């Protein structure tokens, strides 16, 4: 094959294809059709050149042009930073905001259980005796409870609680598919532990220590757990009542929204883990510890309410955006 003659015969088409690719989304309808046609022709030219000519420079040029043409025709993935930004500003807050009543219900139910149990423990010596001996309980309330937050290095402890809380939240969320039963179990188990410990601390006059050490990280941590439970319960309820949607479609949509919640909670629980590891046991000014926790909680709730409400008003649900980003469009 005469390479020079072949290039001379088709170079104008290749240059035109490159020009169309560079125009991106500014293509007219006719230009988009032309791009597809020229891409197909150039792919054929590349095949001919590869089989008939050893010229590596021409093969490289056409290979690059075909690859760029394929991306323009099929639709290339948006840059990673754009996906991350959309997730943080749209998908996660929309999914969390849409779960707000399930979220609030989980929080109210959980705290009522903890409060009732704590009151029972405070006013019942029999219950206290069933938990442990007086010496064991006194050791817990006077030493073990506070020492728990400082017995390991801050970084190691922060990582440990982050992994543990992420795992608990994942179980509550993912296993909600089993009609929400495992989710209810996780919620009640978490609140029973909280109520028992709080009741013992108050029974021995250490209520101020309890709240002083729980509130800094617990506000955000429990909020995240309640959100995970809300997602799990909503997923379980969708099986029972999918609403106007087909059950399979409803489960798929709620499942993808649940994935958004799960990924978002990894970051939220990282923040609460850092507070628990570096603030709860190591900042010795009580009002400052609690203030940090309140600030983190207020920031998270404001983020969900402001961005989530805006996103849901625009029709977002937290479902995945599966549309191609950079395919040529008319107009």
Coordinates of C-alpha atoms in Angstrom, one line a residue:
X1 CA 0.0 0.0 0.0
X2 CA 1.2 3.5 -0.9
X3 CA 1.1 5.2 2.6
X4 CA 1.5 8.7 1.2
X5 CA -1.3 8.2 -1.2
X6 CA -3.5 6.7 1.5
X7 CA -2.9 9.6 3.8
X8 CA -3.5 12.2 1.0
X9 CA -6.8 10.5 0.2
X10 CA -8.2 10.4 3.8
X11 CA -6.3 13.1 5.7
X12 CA -9.1 15.6 5.3
X13 CA -11.6 13.2 7.0
X14 CA -9.2 12.6 9.9
X15 CA -8.7 16.3 10.4
X16 CA -12.5 16.9 10.3
X17 CA -13.0 14.1 12.9
X18 CA -10.4 15.7 15.2
X19 CA -12.1 19.0 14.9
X20 CA -15.5 17.5 15.7
X21 CA -14.1 15.7 18.7
X22 CA -12.6 18.9 20.1
X23 CA -16.0 20.7 19.8
X24 CA -17.4 18.3 22.5
X25 CA -20.9 19.3 23.6
X26 CA -21.2 22.2 21.2
X27 CA -22.0 19.9 18.3
X28 CA -25.1 20.5 16.3
X29 CA -27.3 17.5 15.5
X30 CA -25.9 17.2 12.0
X31 CA -22.3 17.4 13.3
X32 CA -23.0 14.7 15.9
X33 CA -24.2 12.4 13.1
X34 CA -21.1 13.3 11.1
X35 CA -18.8 12.5 14.1
X36 CA -20.3 9.0 14.4
X37 CA -19.9 8.4 10.6
X38 CA -16.3 9.7 10.5
X39 CA -15.4 7.7 13.6
X40 CA -16.6 4.5 12.0
X41 CA -14.7 5.3 8.8
X42 CA -11.5 6.1 10.7
X43 CA -11.7 2.8 12.6
X44 CA -11.9 1.0 9.2
X45 CA -8.9 3.1 8.0
X46 CA -6.9 2.0 11.1
X47 CA -7.7 -1.6 10.5
X48 CA -6.5 -1.3 6.8
X49 CA -3.3 0.5 7.9
X50 CA -2.4 -2.0 10.6
X51 CA -2.8 -4.9 8.1
X52 CA -1.1 -3.3 5.1
X53 CA 1.5 -0.8 6.4
X54 CA 4.3 -1.1 8.9
X55 CA 4.3 2.7 9.5
X56 CA 4.1 3.1 13.3
X57 CA 3.6 6.8 13.2
X58 CA 0.5 6.6 11.2
X59 CA -0.8 3.7 13.3
X60 CA -0.2 5.7 16.4
X61 CA -2.0 8.7 15.0
X62 CA -5.1 6.8 13.9
X63 CA -5.2 4.7 17.1
X64 CA -5.3 7.9 19.2
X65 CA -7.9 9.4 17.0
X66 CA -10.1 6.3 17.1
X67 CA -9.9 6.1 20.9
X68 CA -10.9 9.8 21.3
X69 CA -13.7 9.3 18.8
X70 CA -15.0 6.2 20.7
X71 CA -15.1 8.2 23.9
X72 CA -17.0 11.0 22.3
X73 CA -19.5 8.7 20.6
X74 CA -20.1 6.4 23.5
X75 CA -19.9 9.0 26.3
X76 CA -16.9 9.2 28.5
X77 CA -17.0 9.0 32.3
X78 CA -17.0 12.3 34.1
X79 CA -13.8 13.1 36.1
X80 CA -13.6 11.5 39.5
X81 CA -13.7 14.8 41.3
X82 CA -17.0 15.6 39.6
X83 CA -18.5 12.3 40.8
X84 CA -17.2 12.9 44.3
X85 CA -18.6 16.4 44.4
X86 CA -22.0 15.3 43.1
X87 CA -22.1 12.6 45.7
X88 CA -21.2 14.9 48.6
X89 CA -23.5 17.7 47.5
X90 CA -26.5 15.8 46.0
X91 CA -26.7 12.0 46.4
X92 CA -25.9 11.5 50.0
X93 CA -27.7 14.6 51.5
X94 CA -30.7 13.8 49.3
X95 CA -30.9 10.2 50.4
X96 CA -30.4 11.2 54.1
X97 CA -33.0 14.0 53.9
X98 CA -35.6 11.7 52.2
X99 CA -35.2 9.3 55.2
X100 CA -35.8 12.1 57.7
X101 CA -39.0 10.7 59.2
X102 CA -37.6 7.1 59.4
X103 CA -34.4 8.7 60.9
X104 CA -36.3 10.7 63.5
X105 CA -38.5 7.7 64.4
X106 CA -35.3 5.6 64.9
X107 CA -33.8 8.2 67.1
X108 CA -37.0 8.7 69.2
X109 CA -37.6 5.0 69.6
X110 CA -34.0 4.3 70.5
X111 CA -33.7 7.1 73.1
X112 CA -37.0 6.2 74.7
X113 CA -35.7 2.6 75.2
X114 CA -32.4 3.9 76.7
X115 CA -34.2 6.4 79.0
X116 CA -36.7 3.8 80.3
X117 CA -34.0 1.3 80.9
X118 CA -31.7 3.8 82.6
X119 CA -34.6 4.9 85.0
X120 CA -35.3 1.2 85.8
X121 CA -31.6 0.6 86.6
X122 CA -31.4 3.7 88.8
X123 CA -34.4 2.8 90.9
X124 CA -33.9 -0.9 91.1
X125 CA -31.1 -2.4 93.2
X126 CA -32.2 -5.8 92.0
X127 CA -31.4 -4.9 88.4
X128 CA -28.1 -3.5 89.4
X129 CA -27.3 -6.7 91.3
X130 CA -28.1 -8.7 88.2
X131 CA -25.6 -6.7 86.2
X132 CA -22.6 -7.1 88.6
X133 CA -21.4 -7.0 92.1
X134 CA -21.2 -3.6 93.9
X135 CA -17.4 -3.7 93.6
X136 CA -17.5 -4.4 89.9
X137 CA -20.0 -1.7 89.3
X138 CA -18.1 0.8 91.4
X139 CA -14.9 0.0 89.4
X140 CA -16.8 0.6 86.2
X141 CA -18.3 3.9 87.1
X142 CA -15.2 5.3 88.9
X143 CA -12.4 4.0 86.7
X144 CA -13.2 1.8 83.7
X145 CA -15.8 4.1 82.0
X146 CA -13.4 7.0 81.8
X147 CA -10.3 4.9 81.2
X148 CA -11.9 3.3 78.2
X149 CA -11.2 6.4 76.2
X150 CA -7.5 6.7 77.1
X151 CA -6.2 3.1 77.5
X152 CA -5.0 3.1 73.9
X153 CA -3.3 5.7 71.7
X154 CA -5.6 8.3 70.2
X155 CA -5.0 7.3 66.6
X156 CA -5.3 3.5 67.3
X157 CA -8.5 4.0 69.4
X158 CA -10.0 6.4 66.7
X159 CA -9.4 3.8 64.0
X160 CA -10.8 1.0 66.2
X161 CA -14.1 2.8 66.9
X162 CA -14.4 4.0 63.3
X163 CA -14.2 0.4 62.0
X164 CA -16.6 -1.0 64.7
X165 CA -19.2 1.7 64.2
X166 CA -19.0 1.5 60.4
X167 CA -19.5 -2.3 60.7
X168 CA -22.5 -1.9 63.0
X169 CA -24.1 0.7 60.7
X170 CA -23.5 -1.5 57.6
X171 CA -25.3 -4.4 59.3
X172 CA -28.2 -2.2 60.3
X173 CA -28.5 -0.8 56.8
X174 CA -27.7 -3.8 54.5
X175 CA -29.6 -6.4 56.4
X176 CA -32.7 -4.3 56.4
X177 CA -33.5 -6.3 53.3
X178 CA -34.6 -9.0 55.8
X179 CA -37.8 -7.1 56.5
X180 CA -35.9 -4.8 58.8
X181 CA -35.7 -7.4 61.6
X182 CA -31.8 -7.3 62.0
X183 CA -32.0 -3.5 61.9
X184 CA -34.4 -3.4 64.9
X185 CA -32.1 -5.8 66.7
X186 CA -29.0 -3.6 66.1
X187 CA -30.9 -0.5 67.2
X188 CA -32.2 -2.1 70.4
X189 CA -28.9 -3.7 71.3
X190 CA -27.1 -0.3 70.9
X191 CA -29.7 1.5 73.0
X192 CA -29.8 -1.2 75.7
X193 CA -26.0 -0.9 76.2
X194 CA -26.3 2.9 76.4
X195 CA -29.2 2.7 78.9
X196 CA -27.6 0.2 81.2
X197 CA -24.3 2.1 81.3
X198 CA -26.1 5.5 81.8
X199 CA -28.3 4.0 84.5
X200 CA -25.3 2.6 86.5
X201 CA -23.5 5.9 86.2
X202 CA -26.4 7.9 87.5
X203 CA -27.1 5.4 90.2
X204 CA -23.6 6.0 91.6
X205 CA -23.8 9.8 91.2
X206 CA -21.6 9.9 88.1
X207 CA -24.2 11.3 85.6
X208 CA -22.1 14.4 84.9
X209 CA -19.2 12.1 84.0
X210 CA -21.4 10.0 81.8
X211 CA -22.7 12.9 79.7
X212 CA -19.4 14.7 79.7
X213 CA -17.8 11.7 78.0
X214 CA -20.7 10.5 75.8
X215 CA -21.9 13.7 74.3
X216 CA -18.6 14.9 72.5
X217 CA -18.6 11.9 70.1
X218 CA -22.0 10.3 70.9
X219 CA -24.1 13.0 69.3
X220 CA -22.7 12.5 65.8
X221 CA -22.1 8.7 66.3
X222 CA -25.6 8.0 67.4
X223 CA -27.1 10.2 64.7
X224 CA -25.2 8.2 62.1
X225 CA -26.4 4.9 63.6
X226 CA -30.0 6.2 63.6
X227 CA -29.6 7.1 59.9
X228 CA -28.3 3.7 59.1
X229 CA -31.2 2.1 60.9
X230 CA -33.6 4.4 59.0
X231 CA -32.2 3.2 55.7
X232 CA -32.5 -0.4 56.8
X233 CA -36.0 0.0 58.0
X234 CA -37.1 1.8 54.8
X235 CA -35.5 -0.9 52.7
X236 CA -37.4 -3.6 54.7
X237 CA -40.7 -1.7 54.5
X238 CA -40.3 -1.4 50.7
X239 CA -40.6 -5.2 50.4
X240 CA -43.9 -5.0 52.3
X241 CA -45.2 -1.9 50.6
X242 CA -43.4 -0.8 47.5
X243 CA -46.1 1.9 46.8
X244 CA -47.0 2.7 43.2
X245 CA -43.7 1.2 41.9
X246 CA -43.2 -2.4 41.0
X247 CA -41.5 -4.2 43.9
X248 CA -38.4 -5.0 41.9
X249 CA -38.0 -1.4 40.7
X250 CA -38.7 0.0 44.2
X251 CA -36.1 -2.3 45.8
X252 CA -33.5 -1.4 43.2
X253 CA -34.0 2.3 43.7
X254 CA -34.1 2.1 47.5
X255 CA -31.1 -0.2 47.4
X256 CA -29.0 2.3 45.5
X257 CA -30.1 5.0 47.8
X258 CA -29.0 2.8 50.7
X259 CA -25.6 2.5 49.1
X260 CA -25.3 6.3 49.0
X261 CA -26.1 6.4 52.8
X262 CA -23.6 3.6 53.5
X263 CA -20.8 5.4 51.7
X264 CA -21.6 8.8 53.3
X265 CA -21.7 7.3 56.8
X266 CA -18.2 6.1 56.4
X267 CA -17.1 9.7 56.3
X268 CA -19.5 10.8 59.1
X269 CA -18.3 8.0 61.4
X270 CA -14.7 8.8 60.6
X271 CA -15.3 12.3 62.0
X272 CA -17.1 10.9 65.1
X273 CA -14.2 8.4 65.5
X274 CA -11.6 11.1 65.4
X275 CA -13.6 13.1 68.0
X276 CA -13.8 10.0 70.3
X277 CA -10.1 9.2 69.8
X278 CA -8.6 12.7 70.1
X279 CA -11.2 14.7 72.1
X280 CA -13.3 12.6 74.4
X281 CA -10.6 11.3 76.6
X282 CA -7.9 13.9 76.0
X283 CA -9.6 17.3 76.2
X284 CA -10.0 17.9 79.9
X285 CA -12.3 20.9 79.8
X286 CA -15.8 19.5 79.8
X287 CA -17.6 22.4 78.2
X288 CA -15.0 22.4 75.4
X289 CA -15.4 18.7 74.8
X290 CA -19.2 18.9 74.6
X291 CA -19.0 22.1 72.5
X292 CA -16.9 20.3 69.9
X293 CA -19.5 17.5 69.8
X294 CA -22.4 19.9 69.5
X295 CA -20.6 21.8 66.7
X296 CA -20.0 18.6 64.7
X297 CA -23.6 17.5 65.2
X298 CA -25.0 20.9 64.2
X299 CA -22.8 21.1 61.1
X300 CA -23.9 17.6 59.9
X301 CA -27.6 18.3 60.4
X302 CA -27.3 21.6 58.7
X303 CA -25.5 20.0 55.8
X304 CA -28.2 17.4 55.4
X305 CA -31.1 19.8 55.8
X306 CA -29.8 22.5 53.5
X307 CA -28.3 20.5 50.7
X308 CA -30.7 17.5 51.1
X309 CA -33.9 19.7 50.9
X310 CA -32.5 21.5 47.9
X311 CA -31.7 18.3 46.1
X312 CA -35.0 16.6 46.8
X313 CA -36.9 19.6 45.5
X314 CA -35.0 19.1 42.3
X315 CA -36.3 15.6 42.1
X316 CA -33.1 13.8 43.5
X317 CA -33.6 10.7 45.6
X318 CA -30.0 9.6 46.3
X319 CA -30.3 7.0 43.5
X320 CA -27.3 6.6 41.2
X321 CA -26.9 8.8 38.2
X322 CA -26.3 6.3 35.3
X323 CA -26.5 8.6 32.4
X324 CA -23.3 9.2 30.3
X325 CA -21.7 12.5 30.8
X326 CA -19.9 13.6 27.7
X327 CA -21.7 12.0 24.8
X328 CA -22.3 14.4 21.9
X329 CA -25.7 16.1 22.0
X330 CA -27.6 18.1 19.4
X331 CA -28.0 21.8 19.8

